[in-house]
Short mmCIF file of C-alpha atoms (C1' of nucleotides) in Angstrom, two decimals:
data_model
loop_
_atom_site.label_atom_id
_atom_site.label_comp_id
_atom_site.label_asym_id
_atom_site.label_seq_id
_atom_site.Cartn_x
_atom_site.Cartn_y
_atom_site.Cartn_z
CA LEU A 27 127.96 83.47 87.49
CA THR A 28 127.13 80.67 89.94
CA VAL A 29 128.87 78.91 92.76
CA PRO A 30 128.68 75.68 93.84
CA LEU A 31 127.55 75.62 97.10
CA SER A 32 128.69 73.20 100.02
CA PRO A 33 126.01 71.04 101.17
CA ARG A 34 125.82 72.69 104.18
CA ALA A 35 125.23 75.89 103.15
CA ALA A 36 123.18 74.42 100.35
CA ARG A 37 120.85 73.06 102.95
CA THR A 38 120.12 76.02 104.81
CA ARG A 39 119.67 77.99 101.84
CA ALA A 40 117.14 75.53 100.58
CA ALA A 41 115.40 75.92 103.64
CA LEU A 42 115.15 79.52 103.63
CA LEU A 43 113.86 79.48 100.08
CA SER A 44 111.45 76.80 101.04
CA ALA A 45 110.12 78.75 104.13
CA GLY A 46 109.73 81.98 101.93
CA LEU A 47 107.73 80.29 99.29
CA ASP A 48 105.15 78.82 102.23
CA LEU A 49 104.98 82.58 103.37
CA LEU A 50 104.94 84.28 100.11
CA VAL A 51 101.79 82.23 99.34
CA GLU A 52 99.97 84.08 102.08
CA ARG A 53 101.36 87.73 101.97
CA PRO A 54 103.82 89.83 99.50
CA VAL A 55 107.21 90.05 101.11
CA ASP A 56 106.92 93.20 102.38
CA GLY A 57 104.63 91.57 105.05
CA ILE A 58 106.87 89.26 105.91
CA ALA A 59 109.47 89.62 109.04
CA ILE A 60 112.72 87.83 109.09
CA ASP A 61 112.07 86.80 112.20
CA GLU A 62 109.18 84.72 111.14
CA LEU A 63 111.12 83.42 107.84
CA VAL A 64 114.01 81.98 109.75
CA ALA A 65 111.63 80.76 112.29
CA THR A 66 109.87 78.93 109.86
CA ALA A 67 113.03 77.64 108.27
CA GLY A 68 114.52 76.30 111.35
CA VAL A 69 117.93 78.55 111.05
CA ALA A 70 119.66 81.32 113.17
CA LYS A 71 118.36 84.90 112.11
CA GLY A 72 122.12 85.37 110.85
CA SER A 73 122.42 82.89 108.38
CA PHE A 74 119.76 84.50 106.61
CA PHE A 75 122.38 87.23 105.76
CA ASN A 76 124.86 84.84 105.01
CA HIS A 77 122.82 84.09 101.78
CA PHE A 78 121.09 87.01 101.25
CA ILE A 79 122.07 91.03 100.96
CA ASP A 80 118.64 91.93 102.32
CA LYS A 81 114.71 90.70 102.07
CA GLN A 82 114.28 92.17 98.60
CA GLY A 83 117.32 90.16 97.37
CA PHE A 84 115.54 87.17 98.95
CA ALA A 85 112.42 87.77 97.32
CA ASP A 86 114.19 88.09 94.09
CA ALA A 87 115.94 84.61 94.50
CA VAL A 88 112.73 82.68 95.35
CA GLY A 89 110.85 84.38 92.43
CA HIS A 90 113.82 83.22 90.18
CA ALA A 91 113.87 79.73 91.38
CA VAL A 92 110.04 79.31 90.86
CA ARG A 93 110.42 81.08 87.52
CA SER A 94 113.16 78.74 86.40
CA GLU A 95 111.11 75.80 87.89
CA ILE A 96 108.23 76.18 85.39
CA GLU A 97 110.43 77.07 82.68
CA THR A 98 111.79 73.73 82.62
CA TRP A 99 108.89 72.15 83.34
CA ILE A 100 107.31 73.58 80.29
CA ALA A 101 110.47 73.08 78.15
CA ARG A 102 110.29 69.29 79.28
CA ALA A 103 106.91 68.77 78.56
CA ASN A 104 106.95 69.97 75.11
CA GLY A 105 110.16 67.80 74.57
CA SER A 106 111.37 67.02 70.97
CA GLU A 107 108.03 68.16 69.69
CA THR A 108 108.52 69.96 66.36
CA ARG A 109 105.03 70.65 65.11
CA PRO A 110 104.75 74.13 66.25
CA LEU A 111 100.83 73.81 67.09
CA ALA A 112 101.26 71.35 69.29
CA ARG A 113 104.23 73.20 70.83
CA LEU A 114 101.72 76.11 71.52
CA ALA A 115 99.00 73.94 73.06
CA GLY A 116 101.42 71.87 74.79
CA GLY A 117 102.69 75.31 76.76
CA MET A 118 98.96 75.53 78.07
CA VAL A 119 98.72 72.12 79.25
CA ALA A 120 101.86 71.83 80.75
CA ALA A 121 101.49 75.30 82.66
CA VAL A 122 97.96 73.89 83.58
CA ALA A 123 99.52 70.75 84.55
CA PHE A 124 102.52 72.73 86.69
CA ALA A 125 99.64 74.68 88.52
CA LEU A 126 97.76 71.47 89.59
CA LEU A 127 100.96 70.14 90.88
CA ASN A 128 102.37 72.85 92.34
CA PRO A 129 99.58 75.67 93.16
CA ARG A 130 101.83 77.36 95.87
CA GLN A 131 104.65 77.72 93.39
CA THR A 132 102.14 79.40 90.88
CA ILE A 133 100.55 81.72 93.58
CA VAL A 134 103.94 83.27 94.33
CA LEU A 135 104.73 83.38 90.59
CA ALA A 136 101.87 85.58 89.90
CA ARG A 137 102.75 87.84 93.21
CA THR A 138 106.44 88.01 92.18
CA ALA A 139 105.89 88.80 88.41
CA ARG A 140 105.76 92.26 87.52
CA GLY A 141 105.03 92.96 83.99
CA MET A 142 103.34 90.20 81.71
CA THR A 143 104.79 90.89 78.46
CA LEU A 144 107.86 93.20 78.52
CA GLU A 145 110.11 90.76 79.93
CA ASP A 146 112.14 88.73 77.77
CA HIS A 147 112.40 85.20 79.82
CA PRO A 148 113.23 82.00 78.07
CA LEU A 149 109.52 81.06 78.21
CA ASN A 150 108.21 84.21 76.23
CA ARG A 151 110.77 84.12 73.80
CA GLN A 152 110.23 80.36 72.99
CA LEU A 153 106.66 81.12 73.01
CA ARG A 154 107.02 83.97 70.48
CA ASP A 155 109.14 81.48 68.55
CA ASP A 156 106.58 79.06 68.20
CA MET A 157 103.76 81.62 67.52
CA GLN A 158 105.73 82.93 64.48
CA ALA A 159 106.57 79.19 63.27
CA VAL A 160 102.48 78.42 63.87
CA ILE A 161 101.75 81.42 61.37
CA GLU A 162 104.38 81.40 58.81
CA ALA A 163 102.97 77.63 58.25
CA GLY A 164 99.98 78.94 57.50
CA LEU A 165 98.18 77.23 60.34
CA ALA A 166 96.56 80.42 62.02
CA GLN A 167 95.91 83.85 60.73
CA PRO A 168 95.97 86.23 63.89
CA PRO A 169 95.62 89.93 63.07
CA SER A 170 99.49 90.32 64.02
CA LEU A 171 102.27 88.68 65.49
CA ALA A 172 102.44 91.56 68.33
CA GLY A 173 99.41 90.96 69.27
CA ALA A 174 98.83 87.35 69.05
CA VAL A 175 101.76 86.78 71.90
CA PRO A 176 100.57 88.50 74.89
CA PHE A 177 96.61 87.21 73.80
CA TRP A 178 97.96 83.61 74.24
CA LEU A 179 100.07 84.61 77.60
CA GLY A 180 96.90 85.87 78.97
CA CYS A 181 94.76 83.15 77.84
CA CYS A 182 97.53 80.81 79.83
CA ASN A 183 97.18 83.30 82.85
CA THR A 184 93.72 83.21 82.61
CA ILE A 185 93.29 79.36 82.75
CA VAL A 186 96.07 78.83 85.10
CA ALA A 187 94.80 81.54 87.72
CA ASN A 188 91.29 79.99 87.26
CA ILE A 189 92.24 76.59 88.56
CA VAL A 190 94.65 77.94 91.39
CA GLU A 191 91.82 79.97 92.74
CA ARG A 192 89.33 77.74 92.78
CA GLY A 193 91.57 74.98 93.78
CA VAL A 194 90.25 72.51 91.14
CA GLY A 195 91.67 69.03 90.65
CA THR A 196 92.89 67.11 87.46
CA GLU A 197 89.29 65.89 86.52
CA GLN A 198 87.83 69.41 86.81
CA ALA A 199 90.61 70.85 85.17
CA GLY A 200 90.46 68.90 81.76
CA PRO A 201 87.27 70.35 80.43
CA MET A 202 88.29 73.95 81.62
CA LEU A 203 91.31 73.96 79.57
CA ALA A 204 89.69 72.27 76.74
CA ASP A 205 87.13 75.45 76.74
CA MET A 206 90.28 77.61 77.07
CA LEU A 207 91.85 75.96 74.11
CA ILE A 208 89.32 76.14 71.94
CA LEU A 209 88.60 80.07 72.70
CA ALA A 210 92.38 80.77 72.42
CA LEU A 211 93.12 78.61 69.15
CA ARG A 212 89.66 79.87 67.41
CA GLY A 213 90.69 83.33 68.13
CA LEU A 214 94.40 82.98 66.45
CA GLY A 215 92.07 81.69 63.40
CA VAL A 216 93.14 77.73 63.53
CA GLU A 217 91.11 75.52 61.23
CA SER A 218 88.06 73.47 63.23
CA ALA A 219 89.20 70.35 62.18
CA GLU A 220 93.05 71.14 63.86
CA ILE A 221 91.21 73.14 67.07
CA ALA A 222 88.80 69.54 67.52
CA ALA A 223 91.95 67.33 67.24
CA ILE A 224 94.14 69.13 69.99
CA ALA A 225 91.28 70.24 72.00
CA ASP A 226 89.75 66.69 72.42
CA PRO A 227 88.65 66.42 75.87
CA ASN A 228 89.47 62.67 76.41
CA LEU A 229 92.96 63.08 74.97
CA LEU A 230 93.36 66.33 77.26
CA GLN A 231 92.69 64.41 80.15
CA ARG A 232 94.95 61.95 79.77
CA ARG A 233 97.59 63.85 78.77
CA LEU A 234 97.00 65.75 82.06
CA ALA A 235 96.93 62.85 84.09
CA GLN A 236 100.21 61.69 82.35
CA LEU A 237 101.97 64.88 82.92
CA VAL A 238 100.74 64.86 86.76
CA GLY A 239 101.01 61.64 87.36
CA GLN A 240 104.76 61.29 85.91
CA ALA A 241 106.28 64.14 88.20
CA GLY A 242 104.56 62.13 91.03
CA THR A 243 106.41 58.95 90.28
CA GLU A 244 109.85 60.91 89.39
CA ALA A 245 109.88 62.69 92.68
CA VAL A 246 112.06 60.75 95.44
CA ALA A 247 110.72 62.88 98.31
CA GLN A 248 107.10 62.69 99.61
CA ASP A 249 106.94 66.68 100.04
CA GLY A 250 107.77 67.80 96.41
CA ALA A 251 107.62 71.61 97.95
CA THR A 252 110.48 70.85 100.43
CA CYS A 253 112.74 69.59 97.66
CA LEU A 254 112.05 71.79 95.07
CA PHE A 255 115.14 74.13 95.84
CA GLU A 256 117.75 71.38 96.75
CA ASP A 257 118.61 70.46 93.22
CA ASP A 258 121.68 72.70 92.67
CA ALA A 259 123.52 75.93 92.77
CA PHE A 260 121.97 78.86 92.88
CA PRO A 261 123.18 82.25 91.35
CA ASP A 262 125.61 84.36 93.37
CA GLY A 263 123.80 86.96 95.57
CA LEU B 29 76.45 102.72 105.04
CA THR B 30 77.75 105.78 104.23
CA VAL B 31 77.61 109.26 105.73
CA PRO B 32 77.89 112.86 104.42
CA LEU B 33 81.48 114.01 105.68
CA SER B 34 82.17 117.56 106.33
CA PRO B 35 83.95 119.78 103.90
CA ARG B 36 87.12 120.00 105.71
CA ALA B 37 86.80 116.23 106.55
CA ALA B 38 86.28 115.43 103.10
CA ARG B 39 89.23 117.56 101.75
CA THR B 40 91.73 115.74 104.47
CA ARG B 41 90.24 111.90 103.53
CA ALA B 42 90.53 112.81 99.78
CA ALA B 43 94.16 114.17 100.04
CA LEU B 44 95.29 110.79 101.77
CA LEU B 45 93.53 108.79 99.08
CA SER B 46 95.06 110.86 96.33
CA ALA B 47 98.48 110.69 98.21
CA GLY B 48 97.89 106.76 98.53
CA LEU B 49 97.20 106.37 94.78
CA ASP B 50 100.66 108.05 93.95
CA LEU B 51 102.51 106.00 96.33
CA LEU B 52 100.84 102.65 95.53
CA VAL B 53 101.64 103.42 91.95
CA GLU B 54 105.04 102.60 92.98
CA ARG B 55 104.95 99.73 95.43
CA PRO B 56 102.50 97.71 97.49
CA VAL B 57 100.91 99.43 100.75
CA ASP B 58 103.14 97.46 103.20
CA GLY B 59 106.35 99.26 101.55
CA ILE B 60 104.34 102.64 102.41
CA ALA B 61 105.24 103.92 105.51
CA ILE B 62 102.30 106.61 107.31
CA ASP B 63 104.77 109.14 107.77
CA GLU B 64 105.59 109.29 104.23
CA LEU B 65 101.98 109.05 103.16
CA VAL B 66 100.87 112.08 105.52
CA ALA B 67 103.97 114.04 104.51
CA THR B 68 102.68 113.34 100.74
CA ALA B 69 99.06 114.26 101.78
CA GLY B 70 100.37 117.30 103.48
CA VAL B 71 98.13 116.54 106.61
CA ALA B 72 99.37 115.77 110.09
CA LYS B 73 100.02 112.02 110.97
CA GLY B 74 96.92 112.09 113.63
CA SER B 75 94.53 113.02 111.06
CA PHE B 76 95.16 109.39 109.21
CA PHE B 77 93.66 107.39 112.03
CA ASN B 78 90.70 109.75 112.12
CA HIS B 79 89.50 108.28 108.38
CA PHE B 80 90.96 104.81 108.54
CA ILE B 81 91.44 102.45 111.44
CA ASP B 82 94.87 101.19 109.77
CA LYS B 83 96.60 100.70 106.87
CA GLN B 84 95.16 98.03 105.74
CA GLY B 85 91.80 99.69 105.79
CA PHE B 86 93.53 102.55 104.16
CA ALA B 87 94.60 100.12 101.35
CA ASP B 88 91.01 98.79 100.85
CA ALA B 89 89.61 102.44 100.51
CA VAL B 90 91.63 103.46 97.97
CA GLY B 91 91.27 100.10 96.16
CA HIS B 92 87.47 100.65 96.56
CA ALA B 93 87.32 104.05 95.07
CA VAL B 94 89.44 103.02 92.44
CA ARG B 95 87.13 99.98 91.42
CA SER B 96 84.11 102.21 91.70
CA GLU B 97 85.77 104.72 89.64
CA ILE B 98 86.37 102.56 86.52
CA GLU B 99 82.93 100.76 87.19
CA THR B 100 80.95 103.97 86.92
CA TRP B 101 83.14 104.90 83.81
CA ILE B 102 82.34 101.63 81.78
CA ALA B 103 78.84 101.67 82.96
CA ARG B 104 78.59 105.40 81.06
CA ALA B 105 80.51 104.40 78.49
CA ASN B 106 77.89 101.91 77.28
CA GLY B 107 75.08 104.17 78.43
CA SER B 108 72.06 102.94 76.84
CA GLU B 109 73.33 100.89 74.29
CA THR B 110 71.38 97.57 74.18
CA ARG B 111 72.81 95.34 71.44
CA PRO B 112 74.77 92.79 73.66
CA LEU B 113 77.62 92.36 71.37
CA ALA B 114 78.03 96.13 71.38
CA ARG B 115 77.76 96.34 75.15
CA LEU B 116 80.56 93.29 75.04
CA ALA B 117 83.08 95.05 73.09
CA GLY B 118 81.90 98.59 74.42
CA GLY B 119 83.20 97.55 77.48
CA MET B 120 86.94 96.60 76.19
CA VAL B 121 87.02 99.75 74.60
CA ALA B 122 85.95 101.77 77.65
CA ALA B 123 88.34 99.90 79.71
CA VAL B 124 91.33 101.10 77.30
CA ALA B 125 89.90 104.29 77.38
CA PHE B 126 90.06 104.28 81.05
CA ALA B 127 93.76 103.11 81.01
CA LEU B 128 94.82 105.90 78.54
CA LEU B 129 93.17 108.62 80.99
CA ASN B 130 94.06 106.94 84.36
CA PRO B 131 97.49 104.91 84.12
CA ARG B 132 98.25 105.38 87.76
CA GLN B 133 94.46 104.22 88.46
CA THR B 134 94.72 101.22 86.45
CA ILE B 135 98.23 100.28 87.98
CA VAL B 136 96.55 100.41 91.37
CA LEU B 137 93.83 98.82 90.28
CA ALA B 138 95.68 95.51 88.90
CA ARG B 139 97.84 95.91 92.13
CA THR B 140 94.98 95.51 94.85
CA ALA B 141 92.83 93.10 92.72
CA ARG B 142 93.17 89.54 94.64
CA GLY B 143 91.12 87.10 92.66
CA MET B 144 90.40 88.09 88.93
CA THR B 145 87.26 85.90 88.75
CA LEU B 146 85.95 85.19 91.79
CA GLU B 147 84.55 88.04 92.93
CA ASP B 148 81.06 89.10 92.40
CA HIS B 149 81.47 92.60 91.60
CA PRO B 150 78.57 94.41 89.43
CA LEU B 151 81.47 94.80 86.64
CA ASN B 152 81.73 91.29 86.62
CA ARG B 153 77.70 90.53 86.82
CA GLN B 154 77.41 92.90 84.36
CA LEU B 155 79.90 91.33 82.00
CA ARG B 156 78.09 87.95 82.57
CA ASP B 157 74.96 88.96 81.73
CA ASP B 158 76.04 90.45 78.37
CA MET B 159 77.78 87.36 77.67
CA GLN B 160 74.54 85.45 78.16
CA ALA B 161 72.37 87.48 76.18
CA VAL B 162 75.07 87.41 73.20
CA ILE B 163 75.21 83.70 73.58
CA GLU B 164 70.93 83.50 73.50
CA ALA B 165 70.88 85.71 70.85
CA GLY B 166 73.11 83.58 68.48
CA LEU B 167 75.59 85.66 68.19
CA ALA B 168 78.72 83.84 69.58
CA GLN B 169 79.03 79.74 70.14
CA PRO B 170 81.76 79.67 72.97
CA PRO B 171 82.15 76.33 74.36
CA SER B 172 80.95 77.44 77.70
CA LEU B 173 79.68 80.36 79.35
CA ALA B 174 81.70 79.64 82.29
CA GLY B 175 84.71 79.50 80.46
CA ALA B 176 83.81 82.57 78.23
CA VAL B 177 83.29 84.99 80.68
CA PRO B 178 87.05 84.96 82.41
CA PHE B 179 88.15 84.40 78.74
CA TRP B 180 86.48 87.85 77.87
CA LEU B 181 88.05 89.37 81.08
CA GLY B 182 91.18 88.15 80.37
CA CYS B 183 91.59 89.70 77.20
CA CYS B 184 90.44 93.11 78.85
CA ASN B 185 93.22 92.71 81.47
CA THR B 186 95.94 91.60 78.78
CA ILE B 187 94.83 94.57 76.36
CA VAL B 188 94.73 97.43 79.34
CA ALA B 189 97.91 95.65 81.22
CA ASN B 190 99.92 95.94 77.62
CA ILE B 191 98.88 99.54 76.70
CA VAL B 192 99.67 100.55 80.88
CA GLU B 193 103.21 99.06 80.60
CA ARG B 194 104.51 100.26 77.52
CA GLY B 195 102.94 103.72 78.11
CA VAL B 196 101.33 104.15 74.53
CA GLY B 197 99.09 107.04 73.57
CA THR B 198 95.59 106.78 72.35
CA GLU B 199 96.96 106.56 68.40
CA GLN B 200 98.99 103.58 68.85
CA ALA B 201 96.16 101.91 71.57
CA GLY B 202 93.54 102.02 68.41
CA PRO B 203 95.15 99.23 66.50
CA MET B 204 96.22 97.19 69.56
CA LEU B 205 92.77 97.14 70.74
CA ALA B 206 91.29 96.52 67.06
CA ASP B 207 93.59 93.30 67.11
CA MET B 208 92.65 92.19 70.66
CA LEU B 209 89.18 92.80 69.55
CA ILE B 210 89.60 90.33 66.69
CA LEU B 211 91.10 87.89 68.34
CA ALA B 212 88.77 87.95 71.20
CA LEU B 213 85.36 87.83 69.16
CA ARG B 214 86.84 85.09 67.01
CA GLY B 215 87.66 82.78 69.70
CA LEU B 216 83.89 83.43 70.79
CA GLY B 217 82.78 82.55 67.59
CA VAL B 218 81.16 85.41 66.44
CA GLU B 219 80.56 85.58 62.82
CA SER B 220 83.18 87.39 60.50
CA ALA B 221 81.09 90.21 59.46
CA GLU B 222 80.11 91.24 63.04
CA ILE B 223 83.61 91.26 63.76
CA ALA B 224 85.01 93.20 60.71
CA ALA B 225 82.22 95.85 61.93
CA ILE B 226 82.90 96.22 65.42
CA ALA B 227 86.57 96.15 65.04
CA ASP B 228 86.98 98.56 62.39
CA PRO B 229 90.23 100.47 63.27
CA ASN B 230 88.86 103.76 61.95
CA LEU B 231 85.72 103.54 64.01
CA LEU B 232 87.44 102.31 66.94
CA GLN B 233 90.06 104.96 66.83
CA ARG B 234 87.55 107.52 66.73
CA ARG B 235 85.54 105.86 69.54
CA LEU B 236 88.57 106.31 71.47
CA ALA B 237 89.20 109.58 71.15
CA GLN B 238 85.89 110.45 71.75
CA LEU B 239 85.96 108.91 75.01
CA VAL B 240 89.10 110.21 75.97
CA GLY B 241 88.77 113.73 74.93
CA GLN B 242 85.13 114.18 76.65
CA ALA B 243 86.25 113.07 79.50
CA GLY B 244 89.14 115.96 79.13
CA THR B 245 86.82 118.52 78.45
CA GLU B 246 84.22 117.31 81.36
CA ALA B 247 86.74 117.37 83.91
CA VAL B 248 87.05 120.92 85.69
CA ALA B 249 90.38 120.81 87.50
CA GLN B 250 93.61 120.30 85.53
CA ASP B 251 94.95 117.17 87.30
CA GLY B 252 92.03 114.95 86.98
CA ALA B 253 93.98 112.28 89.31
CA THR B 254 93.69 115.25 92.29
CA CYS B 255 89.96 115.25 92.15
CA LEU B 256 89.12 111.92 91.70
CA PHE B 257 88.23 111.11 95.57
CA GLU B 258 86.55 114.57 95.59
CA ASP B 259 83.06 113.31 94.23
CA ASP B 260 81.22 112.72 97.05
CA ALA B 261 80.63 110.64 100.53
CA PHE B 262 82.86 107.67 100.98
CA PRO B 263 81.63 104.09 102.68
CA ASP B 264 82.01 104.89 106.67
CA GLY B 265 85.44 103.04 107.96
"C1'" DT C 8 73.72 140.10 113.56
"C1'" DG C 9 76.24 139.26 117.54
"C1'" DT C 10 77.88 136.36 121.57
"C1'" DA C 11 78.56 131.90 123.92
"C1'" DC C 12 79.08 127.05 123.51
"C1'" DA C 13 79.32 122.45 121.49
"C1'" DT C 14 81.18 119.74 118.39
"C1'" DC C 15 83.99 118.03 115.06
"C1'" DA C 16 88.57 117.33 112.92
"C1'" DG C 17 93.59 118.55 112.74
"C1'" DT C 18 97.98 118.35 115.09
"C1'" DG C 19 102.46 116.81 116.19
"C1'" DA C 20 104.81 115.42 120.32
"C1'" DA C 21 105.55 110.97 122.57
"C1'" DC C 22 105.48 106.19 123.45
"C1'" DG C 23 107.49 101.70 122.55
"C1'" DC C 24 107.19 97.56 120.27
"C1'" DG C 25 108.87 95.30 116.24
"C1'" DC C 26 112.12 94.39 113.06
"C1'" DG C 27 116.19 94.63 110.04
"C1'" DT C 28 120.88 94.50 110.48
"C1'" DT C 29 125.45 93.72 113.01
"C1'" DC C 30 129.21 90.94 115.30
"C1'" DA C 31 131.67 88.30 118.14
"C1'" DC C 32 131.73 83.57 118.94
"C1'" DT C 33 131.15 78.58 117.94
"C1'" DG C 34 131.29 74.46 115.90
"C1'" DA C 35 131.50 71.81 111.37
"C1'" DT C 36 134.05 70.96 107.36
"C1'" DG C 37 138.01 70.96 104.60
"C1'" DT C 38 142.88 70.66 103.90
"C1'" DA C 39 148.37 70.18 104.44
"C1'" DC C 40 151.82 67.30 105.84
"C1'" DT D 16 145.64 57.03 108.98
"C1'" DG D 17 146.35 60.93 112.08
"C1'" DT D 18 146.85 65.36 113.78
"C1'" DA D 19 147.06 70.64 113.41
"C1'" DC D 20 145.61 74.35 111.26
"C1'" DA D 21 142.41 77.39 108.16
"C1'" DT D 22 138.39 78.31 106.17
"C1'" DC D 23 133.75 78.22 106.03
"C1'" DA D 24 128.69 78.53 108.03
"C1'" DG D 25 125.60 78.59 111.79
"C1'" DT D 26 124.25 81.01 116.05
"C1'" DG D 27 121.55 84.34 118.88
"C1'" DA D 28 122.26 87.95 121.69
"C1'" DA D 29 122.54 93.11 121.09
"C1'" DC D 30 121.56 97.35 119.02
"C1'" DG D 31 118.77 100.99 117.78
"C1'" DC D 32 115.84 103.01 114.04
"C1'" DG D 33 111.89 103.17 112.02
"C1'" DC D 34 107.44 103.14 112.01
"C1'" DG D 35 102.27 102.17 113.33
"C1'" DT D 36 99.36 104.02 117.12
"C1'" DT D 37 97.83 107.03 121.07
"C1'" DC D 38 96.45 111.39 123.08
"C1'" DA D 39 96.02 115.86 125.01
"C1'" DC D 40 95.61 119.83 123.10
"C1'" DT D 41 94.21 123.81 119.46
"C1'" DG D 42 91.56 125.58 116.04
"C1'" DA D 43 87.69 125.43 112.95
"C1'" DT D 44 83.01 124.94 112.22
"C1'" DG D 45 78.18 124.84 113.30
"C1'" DT D 46 74.38 126.09 116.29
"C1'" DA D 47 71.37 127.82 120.24
"C1'" DC D 48 69.52 132.16 121.46
#
DNA sequence: TGTACATCAGTGAACGCGCGTTCACTGATGTAC
DNA sequence: TGTACATCAGTGAACGCGCGTTCACTGATGTAC
């Protein structure tokens, strides 16, 4: 249900979404005037209604864009990794890297997310599959799958929120991530040797730097935030 | 910095705060019109400005009232308990009981809470003290105190959010709580025997029923939500 | 206890700005021949 | 390649409702004597 947009329309839409991201970092959508939005985006007021039916539709579009962005990012970071424990931990590491690279997107994501667990997004389905694989392989003994998934998700949320809120850099994020991985993996009942291998501070630090760095060199534009929405077509709203 | 309010003023203020709670369950404060608020509360529009300087001040007052309510509740539930591990677990159990009794307050609390960890509220200070006591007593070996506190807080948030979102009853909440306690305590590195004693499903179920039940018999009014704000004086705002 | 007065809180009409939405027009982009 | 026309998206002035805020008035509560 997506239509390819003309270059001109795509530019206008991207400018609006980007401006929306800037403003949604500060306050929720109800606190943002369309006047302010179009002024920030540098387009005419009427253009807004060429692209979105109303303000809520706009907020949904921004939320959707950000969510699919982090989903893609995590999926790419885990790449072709097949070991279930590595995938589980890799998801948390990738989420932290994303938060370091895109603190504003992360804030908006937290702001627009409604329920944490009920939603059946690809990310959550993938996590559930990985968790199930971990359990079936005997690598962890959580009291239940239904409890382990939100537990892990909550740990990811906590570490990401902490990093964004205090605005720490990659160097300080590494040890925090290591601590959280130890707490979360131990909670699942993963063996000590496995935990030590996964949560090794040096290894984590390198992996974080790798993820953050490679994204930096991949991006062509200087301002990553501005071009985030210019990738391709958008859902027809 | 609190002044005692005349009975009439207290009634009006309580009606406004209670109506605010009802409406804040549905949407954030910016989406609520003062017209709607006073209509729900059954008072004149002008009265609103007798009690609050503006809408944001009102939202703050509701948030403050709810927060101090849950703080009091948890402090009372832990009572004179001194064993640090029991206090830690007791906090999570009490939070779940509160969520079961007051799902709407819990939703509003989540909505009005800004940062999760940065704030220096009594509740967080108490948690930090308990956690430190647990570590010093050698009852747990988390990688760090700074990591353990937000980890535990995140686990409490997760279980509470899950319970409220799915609207489960006391019976189903018990097993969920047991699972989360196992995951969280194991994450901290608490000994298996201790965990088994604390997270015993039967014991937890009884404790939950006790907390929920005693609150029910304590309350005089039928509608607990309506009288929640009528207790005493409010901060002068 | 009763009366007169002061204060305090409630009331709702009135105001006017802000903001969401519309629309007639313009210019740009694309297409047919 | 050039010209004429159609479509598509941008523009910003205009509109008008909604909503935050004010205020003069009323009635209730409290106090003095």
